[in-house]
Amino acid sequence: MTSRPASSRYGRYAGGPDPLAPPVDLSEALDAIGEDVMAGYSPERAMSEFLRRGSKDQRGLDALARKIAEKRRDLLQRNNLDGTMNEVKELLDKAVLEERKQLARDIHLDDDDRSFREMQLENLPASTAAAVSDLSGYDWQSDAARESYEQIKDLLGRELLDQRFAGMKQAMENATDEDREAINEMLEDLNGLLEKHAQARTQEDTQAVDRAFSAFMDKHGEFFPENPRDIDELLDALAKRSAAAQRMLNSMSPEQREELMQLSAQAFGSPQLAEQLSRLDANLQAARPGEDWSGSERFEGEQGMGLGDGTGALQDLAELDELFDQLSQSYAGARMDDLDLDKLARQLGDDAAVDARKLAELEKALRETGYLKKDSTGNYRLSPKAMRQLGKALLKDVANRMSGRQGARDVRQSGAAGERSGSTREWAFGDTEPWDIPRTVNNAVLRTVEEGGDPRTGVRLDIRDVEVTETEARTQAAVALLVDTSFSMAMDGRWVPMKRTALALHTLIKSRFRGDHLELIGFGRHAQVMEIEELTAKDAFWDKGTNLHHGLLLANRHFRKHPNAQPVLLIVTDGEPTAHLESSGEVWFEYPPHPLTIAHSIRELDNAGRLGAQTTFFRLGDDPGLARFIDSMAKRVDGNVVAPELDDLGAAVVGSYLGSRGPRASYRDFGGWGGGRGSWVSE
C-alpha cells in the first residue's frame, strides 16, 4: 500500500524577527550618529535622533507617530456617537408608519379604537427614548410594525452587550430566548465570581477563587474567545473594554446620555440586562481603578457609530495614545523594546510593525556590537570601533571629492613604490602591490571552514581572500593638525566640517600610513593636544581667543619628539590670532589682535620652518584681514594657503598631507577637491 505524502502548509512567519531578513546595516546609522556627535550631541541623544528620523529606506519613529496622530484625528473627525440612536429612530419610524398603514386599511377595527390608537401614535414624545418607552405596552395591529419594534429591543440588548464584550452584536443576531437566558446566566455568574475575588483575603480564599474561575470558564468559555488563563487576565480584558464604554458615555452630550439610559431599560424587553451590566461595571471599576474611567473624546464627524463600535473606537483611541507615547520615547528610561509591535500592527498594519522592529534591532545592534560604550560616568561614548567605521566613511567621501567623480576607488596606496611597510590590506581593483601569500592562503582556509568545507580536501582561492602588502615611498612624517576651536567656528557652521576633517585624516594615517605620527591640537583661548574621540565629542562653547601661538608651541614639541620624521604642519582657522601664552603660562587676550600676539605667533611659526616643517594654512571665511595675515605667514615659511569651501575642507587637508609625503605637489597633481571650487595659493 502506497502511503500518501505528508502535506505542508505555508504562512507568514510569526516567531519573531524574520530569520531570512538581511542583517541590520549600521553604516548609515553610524554616519548620522557621528555627525550629530560631532555637532555636540551625546551619543545617546544622537542615536535617539536617528531612530526618530529614520533613514532613506526606513521610516523613523516620528513618521510612525505622525501616522498614529493622523489615524486618531481621522477617527474623531469622521465619526459621531449617534449611530445606535439613529438606528433606533429609523426602526421606530418604520414601526409607527407600518402601524398607521394597518390602521388605515383595517375595516374591521372599531372607529373609536382606531381613533384612540391614531391619537397615541400622533402624540408620541419627541424624544426617541420616551417614545420607545411609551410604546412598550402598545398592542400592535401590524405584524411588520411589531417586528420593527421588537428589533429595537433586540438591537439595544446586542449593543449594550457589544459595549462590554466585543463582537457580541453580531454573535447575538437572531438570538433565541434560550440564548438571552444564557447571557443573563453568564452575567450573573461573572458578577458572582468578581465579587468573590474582591472579597478574597486569605490564601484559601484565593485558591477558592481559582477553582471558581476554572468552573466559570468550563461553563461559559464560549463567551471569551481570548481564553484568559486566570482571573487577572479576565479582569484586564473586561476592564479595558468597560472603561472604554464609560469614556464613550462621558463623550456624549447630557441629552444623549439621558436617552441611552432610558433606552437601556428596553434592552431585550427587560431591565434585567442593564442591571447586570451596571453591576459588572461597578465590579470592574473596583477591581481596576487604574483604568481611565473618567476620560472623554470629542467626535465631530457625520458617520454614526453604534454603542459597540463607539466603545471599540474609544479603545482604539486609548491604544493609539499609548503607541504615541511609546514612539515618542520621551519618558525616562525609554527603550525601543517598549514598543508593542502587535498593537502597532493592529493600528497601522504589518509594514509599520516591520519598520519598528528594524529600528529596535538597530538600537540593540548599536548597543550590543560595541559601537557604543559606557564610560566611567555611565554615559555612552562612541567606541574606537565606531570611530574607525565613521572615519572610513569620511575618508571614502574625501577620496570621491579628490577624484572629482563619485565612485572612485578609496585613497589606499601607501606609496607607489619602495620598501614594504609591514602592513597589509584587502586587494582592490587597480592595486599593483605584491600579494601577501601567507595571509592570502590563511584567509582562503578560514573562508573554506566558514562555508562548511574541509580544507584537508583542498582550498580554492577567491578574490575576496587576496591581501596585498603596503609599501612606503618615503620617510616617515610627523604630522601636526592644528584646528581652530574658538566659538566663531561653531557660530559660522564650521564646527562639524572641522571635526570631519580631523577624523578623516586620523583614519587615513592610522589605517594606511601607520608609520606616521599624528598629533591633533585644538586651539581656542589656549591650545591642547586631543585624542580623536575627545575632539569629535567636544562641545562648542564661548571661548574668547584664538591662541595660534600656543598651538604652534605644541606642534613644534611634537616635531622635536620625532627628529627623524618629516614635519608636516596643517593649520585650519577662521580668524587671526588674538591670544598668546606668556612665559608665566598665563593667557594674554586682546581684540583686535595685539602686535605682541602677532609677534609671538610669527616667532613660533619661524621655529617650525627651521625644523623643516612643510606648512599649509586652510583659511575659512572671506575676511580680507585674515587673508592678508595668512598669506604673509605662509610666505615666511615657504608654505601654501588653501581657501576651500566647507564641504571640501577634508579633501583639501588630506590632499595636502598626501602631497607632503612625496615631491611637493601642485593643485593639478591631486585632481582638485570638489570640482575646483577651492583656491590654491602657492609660495
XYZ file of C-alpha atoms in Angstrom:
683
model
C 0.000 0.000 0.000
C 1.415 3.352 -1.034
C 1.350 5.971 1.685
C 0.206 9.479 0.849
C 2.894 12.152 1.033
C 2.617 14.471 4.005
C 1.001 17.797 3.141
C 2.596 21.098 4.051
C 1.009 24.418 4.906
C 2.767 27.731 4.448
C 2.058 31.075 6.070
C 3.622 34.238 7.421
C 6.428 33.582 9.909
C 5.338 34.851 13.329
C 8.057 33.534 15.635
C 9.962 36.824 15.996
C 12.355 38.628 13.633
C 12.443 37.264 10.096
C 15.285 34.689 10.091
C 15.819 35.268 6.351
C 15.992 39.047 6.600
C 19.369 40.639 5.821
C 21.453 41.727 8.814
C 20.982 45.210 10.170
C 23.082 47.733 8.220
C 24.738 50.002 10.763
C 26.788 52.113 8.343
C 24.121 54.740 7.632
C 23.187 54.907 11.315
C 26.806 55.364 12.357
C 27.323 58.136 9.808
C 24.264 60.010 11.058
C 25.088 59.438 14.729
C 28.679 60.513 14.163
C 27.517 63.732 12.502
C 25.302 64.562 15.474
C 28.016 63.673 17.985
C 30.434 65.989 16.210
C 27.747 68.681 16.295
C 27.697 68.404 20.085
C 25.035 65.760 20.798
C 25.707 62.951 23.242
C 25.869 59.532 21.526
C 22.685 58.523 23.351
C 20.821 61.567 22.056
C 22.355 61.181 18.597
C 21.106 57.584 18.447
C 17.655 58.715 19.590
C 17.584 61.398 16.901
C 18.497 58.864 14.208
C 15.776 56.492 15.380
C 13.322 59.392 15.227
C 14.380 60.465 11.714
C 14.920 57.037 10.226
C 16.897 56.592 7.026
C 16.244 56.982 3.329
C 14.756 53.472 3.130
C 13.407 53.212 6.655
C 10.620 55.129 8.361
C 11.640 56.543 11.717
C 9.700 56.894 14.947
C 8.483 60.385 14.029
C 6.934 59.141 10.781
C 5.161 56.317 12.615
C 3.984 58.742 15.304
C 2.569 61.010 12.595
C 0.599 58.079 11.200
C -0.739 57.374 14.689
C -1.780 61.024 15.104
C -3.430 61.050 11.660
C -5.458 57.934 12.438
C -6.544 59.382 15.778
C -7.628 62.630 14.136
C -9.468 60.738 11.400
C -11.418 58.668 13.955
C -12.631 61.797 15.703
C -13.359 63.829 12.582
C -15.125 61.070 10.641
C -17.433 59.592 13.302
C -20.051 60.548 15.845
C -21.790 58.659 18.655
C -25.363 58.835 17.303
C -25.240 55.517 15.474
C -27.369 53.483 17.858
C -29.829 56.324 18.440
C -30.233 56.863 14.696
C -30.789 53.143 14.110
C -33.381 53.017 16.887
C -35.140 56.083 15.449
C -35.257 54.503 11.989
C -36.802 51.313 13.404
C -39.266 53.341 15.471
C -40.323 55.453 12.475
C -40.748 52.267 10.437
C -42.882 50.669 13.147
C -45.112 53.736 13.504
C -45.520 54.053 9.725
C -46.459 50.365 9.309
C -48.932 50.634 12.192
C -50.612 53.680 10.662
C -50.936 51.865 7.344
C -52.523 48.910 9.092
C -54.953 51.139 10.998
C -55.989 52.901 7.770
C -56.810 49.675 5.906
C -58.275 47.583 8.759
C -62.025 47.827 8.071
C -62.910 45.549 10.987
C -61.415 47.851 13.601
C -63.828 49.846 15.753
C -63.740 53.560 14.844
C -63.239 54.646 18.439
C -60.394 52.153 18.869
C -58.822 53.313 15.584
C -59.053 56.967 16.644
C -57.543 56.210 20.041
C -54.625 54.323 18.510
C -54.018 57.040 15.930
C -54.051 59.624 18.713
C -51.451 57.559 20.652
C -49.187 57.448 17.628
C -49.721 61.120 16.837
C -48.883 62.278 20.364
C -45.683 60.278 20.881
C -42.940 62.298 22.668
C -40.283 63.935 20.520
C -37.645 62.028 22.468
C -36.892 58.701 20.805
C -36.245 57.041 24.164
C -39.503 58.310 25.637
C -41.447 57.228 22.536
C -39.977 53.715 22.720
C -40.900 53.587 26.414
C -44.468 54.808 25.781
C -44.979 52.106 23.172
C -43.721 49.298 25.415
C -47.309 48.356 26.277
C -48.869 49.145 22.905
C -50.926 46.361 21.264
C -49.592 46.390 17.704
C -52.103 45.639 14.941
C -49.408 45.344 12.253
C -47.098 42.324 12.323
C -44.431 44.337 10.445
C -44.702 47.162 12.992
C -44.446 44.695 15.901
C -41.362 43.105 14.298
C -39.655 46.520 13.883
C -40.375 47.407 17.491
C -39.031 44.063 18.704
C -35.909 44.721 16.636
C -35.381 47.881 18.704
C -35.270 45.869 21.927
C -33.070 43.248 20.360
C -30.717 45.902 18.933
C -30.413 47.653 22.288
C -29.575 44.411 24.042
C -26.938 43.432 21.498
C -25.406 46.944 21.520
C -25.181 47.028 25.323
C -23.518 43.615 25.309
C -21.202 44.660 22.494
C -20.062 47.576 24.642
C -18.621 45.139 27.202
C -17.917 42.079 25.036
C -16.520 42.879 21.584
C -18.267 41.020 18.760
C -21.407 40.257 20.762
C -23.638 42.379 18.485
C -23.037 40.039 15.573
C -22.924 36.892 17.700
C -26.362 37.588 19.219
C -28.077 38.410 15.943
C -31.256 36.317 15.595
C -30.745 35.129 19.171
C -33.411 32.956 20.761
C -34.909 33.280 24.228
C -32.596 30.459 25.319
C -29.586 32.463 24.057
C -30.689 35.500 26.027
C -31.204 33.408 29.116
C -27.666 32.005 28.707
C -26.328 35.570 28.566
C -28.169 36.529 31.736
C -26.878 33.423 33.475
C -23.291 34.145 32.346
C -23.515 37.720 33.646
C -24.917 36.552 36.971
C -22.098 34.018 37.363
C -19.472 36.541 36.219
C -20.556 39.132 38.745
C -20.571 36.492 41.458
C -17.018 35.453 40.516
C -15.744 39.047 40.537
C -17.363 39.791 43.881
C -15.881 36.621 45.334
C -12.454 37.703 44.050
C -12.879 41.163 45.605
C -13.655 39.604 48.994
C -10.721 37.150 48.976
C -8.360 37.784 51.885
C -6.533 34.545 52.650
C -4.646 32.020 50.584
C -7.571 29.635 50.963
C -9.886 32.325 49.574
C -7.575 32.834 46.595
C -7.493 29.102 45.893
C -11.281 29.022 46.055
C -11.426 31.895 43.538
C -9.090 29.985 41.225
C -11.366 26.970 41.362
C -14.391 29.175 40.756
C -12.653 30.745 37.769
C -11.933 27.331 36.248
C -15.531 26.277 36.748
C -16.755 29.550 35.232
C -14.604 29.103 32.115
C -15.706 25.478 31.729
C -19.305 26.642 31.759
C -19.110 29.955 29.872
C -15.794 29.837 27.999
C -17.549 30.236 24.633
C -18.199 33.879 25.505
C -14.469 34.613 25.927
C -12.575 33.762 22.699
C -9.425 35.445 24.084
C -9.272 32.469 26.521
C -7.906 34.165 29.664
C -5.602 31.929 31.721
C -6.586 33.306 35.123
C -8.938 35.765 36.723
C -6.432 38.623 36.437
C -6.267 38.248 32.651
C -10.055 38.125 32.582
C -10.252 41.301 34.663
C -7.701 43.119 32.496
C -9.579 42.361 29.272
C -13.027 43.193 30.652
C -11.911 46.352 32.489
C -10.278 47.884 29.402
C -13.470 47.412 27.409
C -15.719 48.571 30.247
C -13.583 51.682 30.839
C -13.796 52.489 27.123
C -17.592 52.144 27.345
C -17.613 54.606 30.240
C -15.419 57.042 28.281
C -17.897 56.776 25.432
C -20.730 57.743 27.771
C -18.618 60.634 29.050
C -18.113 61.758 25.445
C -21.864 62.017 24.812
C -23.916 65.119 25.403
C -26.132 65.091 28.526
C -29.183 64.624 26.274
C -27.603 61.631 24.528
C -26.682 60.024 27.853
C -30.200 60.533 29.227
C -31.781 58.947 26.144
C -29.426 55.988 26.314
C -30.141 55.404 29.994
C -33.880 55.365 29.254
C -33.470 53.042 26.304
C -31.240 50.594 28.198
C -34.257 49.522 30.247
C -35.841 48.257 26.994
C -32.884 46.015 26.101
C -34.251 42.547 25.329
C -37.576 43.804 26.672
C -36.443 43.742 30.295
C -34.357 45.944 32.613
C -32.514 42.832 33.854
C -29.688 43.086 31.284
C -28.976 46.765 32.045
C -28.951 45.981 35.787
C -26.452 43.136 35.336
C -24.196 45.259 33.146
C -24.287 48.143 35.614
C -23.298 45.708 38.363
C -20.486 44.397 36.153
C -19.154 47.915 35.513
C -19.082 48.615 39.250
C -17.189 45.382 39.974
C -14.653 46.077 37.229
C -14.076 49.661 38.307
C -13.445 48.498 41.875
C -11.021 45.820 40.678
C -9.147 48.029 38.207
C -9.351 51.656 39.408
C -6.169 52.488 37.458
C -8.009 52.308 34.125
C -9.204 55.591 32.626
C -12.845 55.725 33.727
C -13.245 59.492 33.529
C -11.785 60.437 30.135
C -13.758 61.626 27.150
C -13.315 62.481 23.485
C -14.989 64.884 21.091
C -16.331 63.178 17.975
C -17.225 65.656 15.242
C -17.902 63.550 12.140
C -21.031 62.529 10.249
C -20.705 58.742 10.351
C -22.695 57.407 13.292
C -21.285 54.585 15.396
C -23.219 52.119 17.467
C -22.507 51.544 21.151
C -20.181 48.630 20.461
C -18.371 50.329 17.590
C -18.083 53.520 19.626
C -16.593 51.616 22.537
C -14.172 49.956 20.131
C -13.238 53.385 18.792
C -12.538 54.604 22.326
C -10.362 51.526 22.877
C -8.553 52.305 19.628
C -8.004 55.895 20.749
C -6.539 54.732 24.058
C -4.313 52.281 22.195
C -3.220 54.995 19.764
C -2.358 57.300 22.664
C -0.307 54.533 24.267
C 1.534 53.865 20.996
C 2.172 57.573 20.501
C 3.833 57.737 23.929
C 5.924 54.674 23.142
C 7.009 56.101 19.797
C 7.861 59.480 21.315
C 10.442 57.799 23.608
C 10.255 60.963 25.711
C 9.926 59.367 29.138
C 12.808 58.421 31.429
C 14.475 55.116 30.552
C 12.675 54.831 27.209
C 13.846 51.942 25.026
C 12.734 50.590 21.679
C 11.866 47.347 23.470
C 8.912 49.230 24.981
C 7.126 49.284 21.616
C 4.105 46.974 21.464
C 4.516 45.639 17.938
C 1.234 43.704 17.999
C -0.721 46.871 18.784
C 1.238 48.792 16.156
C 0.436 46.170 13.516
C -3.216 46.235 14.547
C -3.431 50.021 14.224
C -1.108 50.784 11.287
C -0.617 47.443 9.571
C 2.203 44.921 9.351
C 4.546 47.263 7.440
C 4.620 49.676 10.373
C 5.436 46.846 12.766
C 8.254 45.715 10.453
C 9.704 49.251 10.400
C 9.523 49.489 14.187
C 11.105 46.056 14.612
C 14.000 47.077 12.341
C 14.549 50.215 14.421
C 14.523 48.134 17.604
C 17.040 45.704 16.094
C 19.180 48.651 15.035
C 19.195 50.120 18.537
C 20.021 46.708 20.002
C 22.837 46.172 17.492
C 24.346 49.587 18.237
C 24.376 48.818 21.952
C 25.497 45.197 21.752
C 28.020 45.175 18.898
C 30.437 47.514 20.587
C 29.727 50.735 18.707
C 28.538 52.485 21.867
C 30.438 52.097 25.123
C 29.758 53.434 28.596
C 32.495 55.498 30.167
C 33.372 55.671 33.869
C 30.496 58.110 34.481
C 27.916 55.772 32.932
C 27.446 57.889 29.809
C 27.645 56.419 26.335
C 30.570 57.250 24.054
C 31.400 56.242 20.502
C 33.746 53.301 20.800
C 37.048 53.087 18.878
C 35.309 50.564 16.630
C 32.610 53.108 15.816
C 35.207 55.825 15.256
C 37.038 53.609 12.773
C 33.821 52.851 10.910
C 32.861 56.517 10.789
C 36.358 57.526 9.749
C 36.313 55.037 6.877
C 33.075 56.567 5.581
C 34.504 60.079 5.813
C 37.697 59.004 4.106
C 35.715 57.457 1.266
C 33.878 60.753 0.823
C 37.208 62.575 0.759
C 38.515 60.190 -1.899
C 35.433 60.811 -4.051
C 35.876 64.574 -3.786
C 39.565 64.420 -4.607
C 38.864 62.260 -7.634
C 36.298 64.741 -8.919
C 33.803 61.932 -9.592
C 31.616 59.686 -7.496
C 32.507 56.033 -7.180
C 36.273 56.433 -7.404
C 38.447 53.989 -5.542
C 39.454 54.888 -1.997
C 42.791 56.618 -1.352
C 44.556 53.441 -0.288
C 48.047 53.484 -1.645
C 50.776 53.940 0.913
C 53.368 54.539 -1.788
C 53.830 53.994 -5.472
C 56.996 52.025 -4.852
C 59.562 51.464 -2.169
C 60.142 49.361 0.922
C 57.315 47.323 2.375
C 55.678 48.993 5.372
C 54.774 45.719 7.105
C 51.059 46.421 6.732
C 48.611 44.567 4.519
C 45.127 45.249 3.240
C 42.403 43.694 1.127
C 43.092 43.795 -2.613
C 41.092 46.327 -4.666
C 40.809 46.762 -8.389
C 43.849 48.624 -9.739
C 46.286 47.577 -6.985
C 49.766 46.681 -8.209
C 51.422 45.847 -4.875
C 52.685 42.286 -4.332
C 50.448 39.722 -2.676
C 50.956 38.742 0.939
C 50.915 34.978 0.302
C 50.645 33.689 3.937
C 47.732 35.966 4.780
C 46.007 35.248 1.450
C 46.197 31.470 1.969
C 45.114 31.809 5.606
C 42.071 33.828 4.503
C 41.159 31.130 1.990
C 41.406 28.380 4.654
C 39.241 30.333 7.119
C 36.647 31.079 4.455
C 36.508 27.416 3.413
C 35.809 26.364 7.018
C 33.170 29.073 7.483
C 31.384 27.882 4.326
C 31.271 24.306 5.610
C 34.150 22.915 3.546
C 37.056 20.747 4.647
C 40.448 22.403 3.967
C 42.092 18.969 4.098
C 40.426 18.083 0.806
C 41.632 21.225 -0.911
C 41.310 25.005 -0.783
C 40.362 27.226 -3.701
C 41.436 30.851 -3.706
C 38.783 33.515 -4.119
C 39.429 37.158 -4.989
C 37.995 38.019 -1.561
C 40.925 36.203 0.078
C 43.686 38.250 -1.508
C 45.680 40.694 0.623
C 48.464 42.888 -0.705
C 51.452 44.390 1.091
C 51.649 48.143 1.507
C 54.833 49.982 0.549
C 56.448 53.162 1.780
C 57.624 55.576 -0.893
C 59.345 57.976 1.515
C 60.387 58.559 5.073
C 58.012 58.818 7.998
C 56.149 62.033 8.695
C 55.362 63.798 11.950
C 52.024 65.477 11.289
C 50.512 68.219 13.438
C 46.931 69.143 12.584
C 46.001 72.400 14.307
C 42.253 73.091 14.345
C 40.690 76.327 15.500
C 38.201 75.581 18.332
C 37.183 79.172 19.048
C 33.447 79.890 19.209
C 33.394 81.564 15.795
C 33.995 78.139 14.224
C 30.738 76.856 15.692
C 28.855 80.114 15.178
C 29.628 80.161 11.445
C 28.868 76.471 10.832
C 32.488 75.295 10.616
C 32.486 73.109 13.718
C 31.348 69.811 12.183
C 33.395 70.120 8.944
C 36.476 70.725 11.122
C 35.807 67.547 13.110
C 35.061 65.532 9.968
C 38.378 66.668 8.537
C 40.307 65.663 11.650
C 38.652 62.242 11.746
C 39.264 61.591 8.038
C 42.962 62.446 8.363
C 43.268 60.434 11.564
C 41.686 57.404 9.861
C 43.938 57.715 6.815
C 47.118 57.828 8.879
C 46.110 55.079 11.321
C 44.954 52.718 8.579
C 47.238 53.498 5.604
C 50.295 55.321 6.940
C 50.825 53.638 10.282
C 54.450 54.728 10.414
C 53.499 58.413 10.542
C 52.914 60.249 13.811
C 49.789 62.383 14.022
C 49.016 64.881 16.762
C 45.676 66.682 16.889
C 45.867 70.105 18.511
C 42.849 72.267 19.218
C 43.453 75.954 19.844
C 40.919 78.397 21.255
C 41.774 80.638 24.217
C 44.501 78.122 24.882
C 45.685 75.036 22.983
C 45.677 71.373 23.950
C 46.615 68.031 22.446
C 43.458 65.985 21.959
C 42.631 62.375 21.199
C 40.319 61.960 18.222
C 37.462 60.760 20.464
C 37.873 63.854 22.630
C 37.919 66.208 19.653
C 34.882 64.696 17.926
C 32.864 64.801 21.157
C 33.953 68.339 22.076
C 31.048 70.747 22.552
C 31.179 74.247 21.175
C 31.265 76.854 23.926
C 32.004 80.539 24.202
C 35.789 80.695 24.226
C 37.216 84.181 23.605
C 40.558 83.897 21.917
C 42.418 82.268 19.044
C 45.730 81.156 20.517
C 47.704 80.071 17.449
C 50.935 80.743 19.355
C 50.169 78.031 21.933
C 49.113 75.616 19.177
C 52.409 76.130 17.335
C 54.345 75.573 20.566
C 52.691 72.160 20.947
C 53.252 71.343 17.264
C 56.959 72.101 17.486
C 57.235 69.985 20.613
C 55.682 67.129 18.617
C 58.170 67.628 15.762
C 61.123 67.567 18.170
C 59.935 64.245 19.598
C 60.351 62.707 16.145
C 63.633 64.144 14.799
C 63.924 61.550 12.018
C 60.454 62.204 10.576
C 59.427 64.830 8.052
C 57.461 67.582 9.898
C 54.077 68.392 8.328
C 52.140 71.354 9.746
C 48.456 71.737 8.799
C 46.543 74.704 10.266
C 42.758 75.147 9.971
C 41.486 78.534 11.174
C 38.886 81.216 10.535
C 40.456 84.078 12.474
C 43.636 85.990 13.200
C 45.403 85.167 16.485
C 44.005 87.160 19.401
C 45.748 85.362 22.267
C 49.222 84.117 23.134
C 50.913 82.325 26.008
C 53.018 84.365 28.395
C 56.239 82.981 29.919
C 54.327 82.605 33.183
C 51.859 80.270 31.495
C 49.042 82.807 31.614
C 46.990 83.553 28.508
C 47.099 87.093 27.106
C 43.960 88.017 25.147
C 43.184 91.206 23.268
C 40.955 92.090 20.335
C 41.741 93.456 17.790
C 44.942 91.398 17.618
C 47.783 92.957 19.569
C 51.179 93.272 17.805
C 52.755 91.285 20.643
C 50.368 88.342 19.949
C 51.244 88.505 16.245
C 54.957 88.585 17.071
C 54.711 85.518 19.344
C 52.804 83.590 16.656
C 55.300 84.542 13.930
C 58.272 83.587 16.087
C 56.878 80.103 16.748
C 55.963 79.647 13.072
C 59.580 80.531 12.180
C 60.719 77.820 14.612
C 58.550 75.313 12.734
C 60.139 76.466 9.493
C 63.629 75.944 10.913
C 62.597 72.400 11.878
C 61.802 71.836 8.177
C 58.017 71.709 8.512
C 56.019 71.681 5.302
C 53.245 74.112 6.203
C 49.765 74.602 4.770
C 47.172 77.054 6.049
C 43.484 76.298 5.423
C 41.692 79.635 5.546
C 37.953 79.516 6.269
C 35.867 82.578 5.528
C 36.314 85.649 3.329
C 37.701 88.168 5.827
C 40.272 90.297 3.898
C 42.341 90.950 7.027
C 42.613 87.216 7.721
C 43.573 86.562 4.090
C 46.388 89.134 4.217
C 47.672 87.811 7.521
C 47.709 84.136 6.438
C 49.292 84.960 3.070
C 52.131 86.772 4.812
C 52.565 83.932 7.349
C 52.736 81.312 4.583
C 55.368 83.290 2.649
C 57.640 83.398 5.701
C 57.956 79.603 5.786
C 57.628 78.864 2.057
C 54.184 77.402 2.763
C 50.876 77.106 0.977
C 47.439 78.592 1.524
C 44.186 76.846 0.651
C 40.796 78.534 0.886
C 38.349 75.635 0.459
C 34.618 75.646 0.792
C 33.418 73.860 3.911
C 32.331 70.715 2.067
C 35.813 70.427 0.573
C 37.845 71.022 3.735
C 38.510 67.327 4.350
C 39.668 66.748 0.789
C 41.942 69.811 0.985
C 43.641 68.714 4.203
C 44.052 65.095 3.129
C 45.333 66.192 -0.278
C 47.914 68.475 1.341
C 49.047 65.683 3.658
C 49.422 63.230 0.778
C 51.373 65.848 -1.161
C 53.779 66.273 1.736
C 54.686 62.593 1.571
C 56.124 62.836 -1.938
C 57.543 65.576 -4.123
C 55.967 68.971 -3.481
C 52.547 68.815 -5.098
C 50.507 71.250 -7.089
C 46.746 71.557 -7.282
C 46.657 69.632 -10.574
C 48.608 66.677 -9.163
C 45.678 65.790 -6.867
C 42.820 66.498 -9.209
C 41.467 69.325 -7.065
C 38.779 68.870 -4.476
C 35.110 69.325 -5.117
C 35.433 70.122 -8.818
C 37.885 73.004 -8.493
C 35.877 75.156 -6.110
C 38.812 75.765 -3.747
C 41.701 78.095 -4.431
C 45.369 77.205 -4.120
C 47.875 79.936 -3.352
C 51.450 78.774 -3.865
C 54.539 80.165 -2.178
